C-alpha angles and dihedrals in degrees: 000000000000090000090050090052090057099039097046097071093034094054090044089052090056091047091049091052092052100041118094110260095241092056094047099064094163098271090110088074099062092038092055092039092053091050091047093050091049090051091047091054093045098047109099126218113274119241111259124244097031095124093232122151091217113052136147114222127171094270094049093044092053093052092041096054094044092048093046092050092049091048091050093056093042090052091055088050089049093061091064093036094057091053089068091057116069097182097108092191090062094046093047090055095043099058096051091044092051091050092045088050090054090050093053093046089052092050090053092054094052098036107116094178121078093222092051091046089053091051091049095050091046090050091054086065092055092046096049101040094079088050091058089050092051096114092052101214134126095269094048093052090049090051091048094051092047089049092050096045098046092040090052092049090050095048090048089055089049089054089054088052091053092049092049091049091051091048090050087065095039092049092068095045098261121143110261126227130153090211102119100228091051091048091051089052096050105032094085089071095045132117107274098210092052092043091052091048090050093052093049091052091047090050094048094042100047088033088064090056090045093050101241115164132288088025095053103095094111092061104072092049097042095044091042096053103033121090113268095254090051090050089052091053093046093048096041104028113025095043091050091051092048089049088053088060089056091046090056087058090050089052090055092049090049091051089051090051090237108112098140097089093042093052095045091050093049092049092051094049091042093054092044091053092049092048094048092048090050090055100045101037092065113098092355105169096198112072096205092047087052088057089049091057089045087056090053088053094052093046085056091051091052092049092046093051094052090043092056093047130195114059090359090062090058088048090052091053090051090046091054088061095043095047094050094051095042094047089051091054092047097049094046093048091046088051090057092049092047091052092049091055099029085229141081096196116110094226090064100038114078134141096019090160090067096044102039104008099173096048091043090050090051089049092053093046090046090053090053090048098048092048091057101257119157139279093031127095098253089061090060095046095044091046089050090052089048091052088051092051093053092039091057090052103257105126094155090053090050090052093050090047092054093045093053092046089053092051091051091048092053093044095049092040093061092052095046094049093048091051097047106032131069130027129320107260113259093234093054109117116240116263132206091202115113134166112279135181093254094048102036098031099071096051089044091054091048091050091048090054090051089051091050091051088054092055103033136015111209113231096237090052092047091052091047091051092049091049091049093047092048091061090062098053127093114270118238 
């Protein structure tokens, strides 16, 4: 079933590239996405220690299911989105690239070999770059080149991390294999300086793809210029997969019984990301760039949670789910608002509640969710991380965490209120765009799921989160 999960979107991508544009329509996307999500739910966890290159463990399964669900709802949104764009050449490229992107994300979640994981994460860059360039203007090409260049630098650093990790085992005369189970079995007898160097390079390399500060500078441009559904997939899918690469490094450090450096590094980068987001999100005039800095913030929260360990690690796993779903709802609703005003700049977007009331309402609720307001899921996951911080004896860190969250809330709140409240400016051109089931339905479903996770945590999800978190803790 793992092979089918990978091949389904890749074969569909080839078919989409070969089909005539008029036959394609866009319906291939949700059909493939629905089948992929069903397969993701049905695929059982693989037995550990088999030596396979493709294997589904609790960490990979968590990221896989969340990414597949997000892609399914974005693909439904895409059907209506593509109808507004009559340039068949663009649409014909977008559908195969989206499917190829799903295939590479899937490969990264099931890759149980560091070399294969590296290839999968690098390929996500190639699959998503044309999607960022979709609008084909000067700003989009600048954003695409920045994304490619910084992503390539990051993935090169990750390769150095993999090589250093392999040499850490080789240096003490152990047999070397990049197959993950074999690495876990041998890393306890590795050279500590080389292992530490390898982890730092993995953190910086995959952290660049994830968008951790100070390696985040591609995010505001890429998220700002990409179509809304692409921004949702980047913020909810790509970042989760890149985070998985970092978590593999944490697993190795845990197996080596040497988590101190990993946790300290994650805490530092997490706090730096939170602080930078708090600075740049205030008075941000571009709504989508605001969401990009919000993404930097939440990548910092994930890193901080895993860095603290214990209960905070469980909170980070839950926050990975909440962040992906909430970011999807926000980007899709912002896409609807942007289309109604033909602008994403705050000076031209006013009174969205009167022009697209449903999308604007989702946007406001999504803002409350992503800033950790009850009763939404992110409140539960952030509160769990906060409990973990205080439980591990870091009260000053908990205070800084709360302060930075409050600054982000105030900064984002001003932008959201200005965009949604008041009257539509008199000089705003009329728009035929209105909320529809296909455009407003997917973000509404995502928001509803986030609300449910704030009120009730299903038992299968709780067990999956506990299993994923257990892989990141030190072994006795």
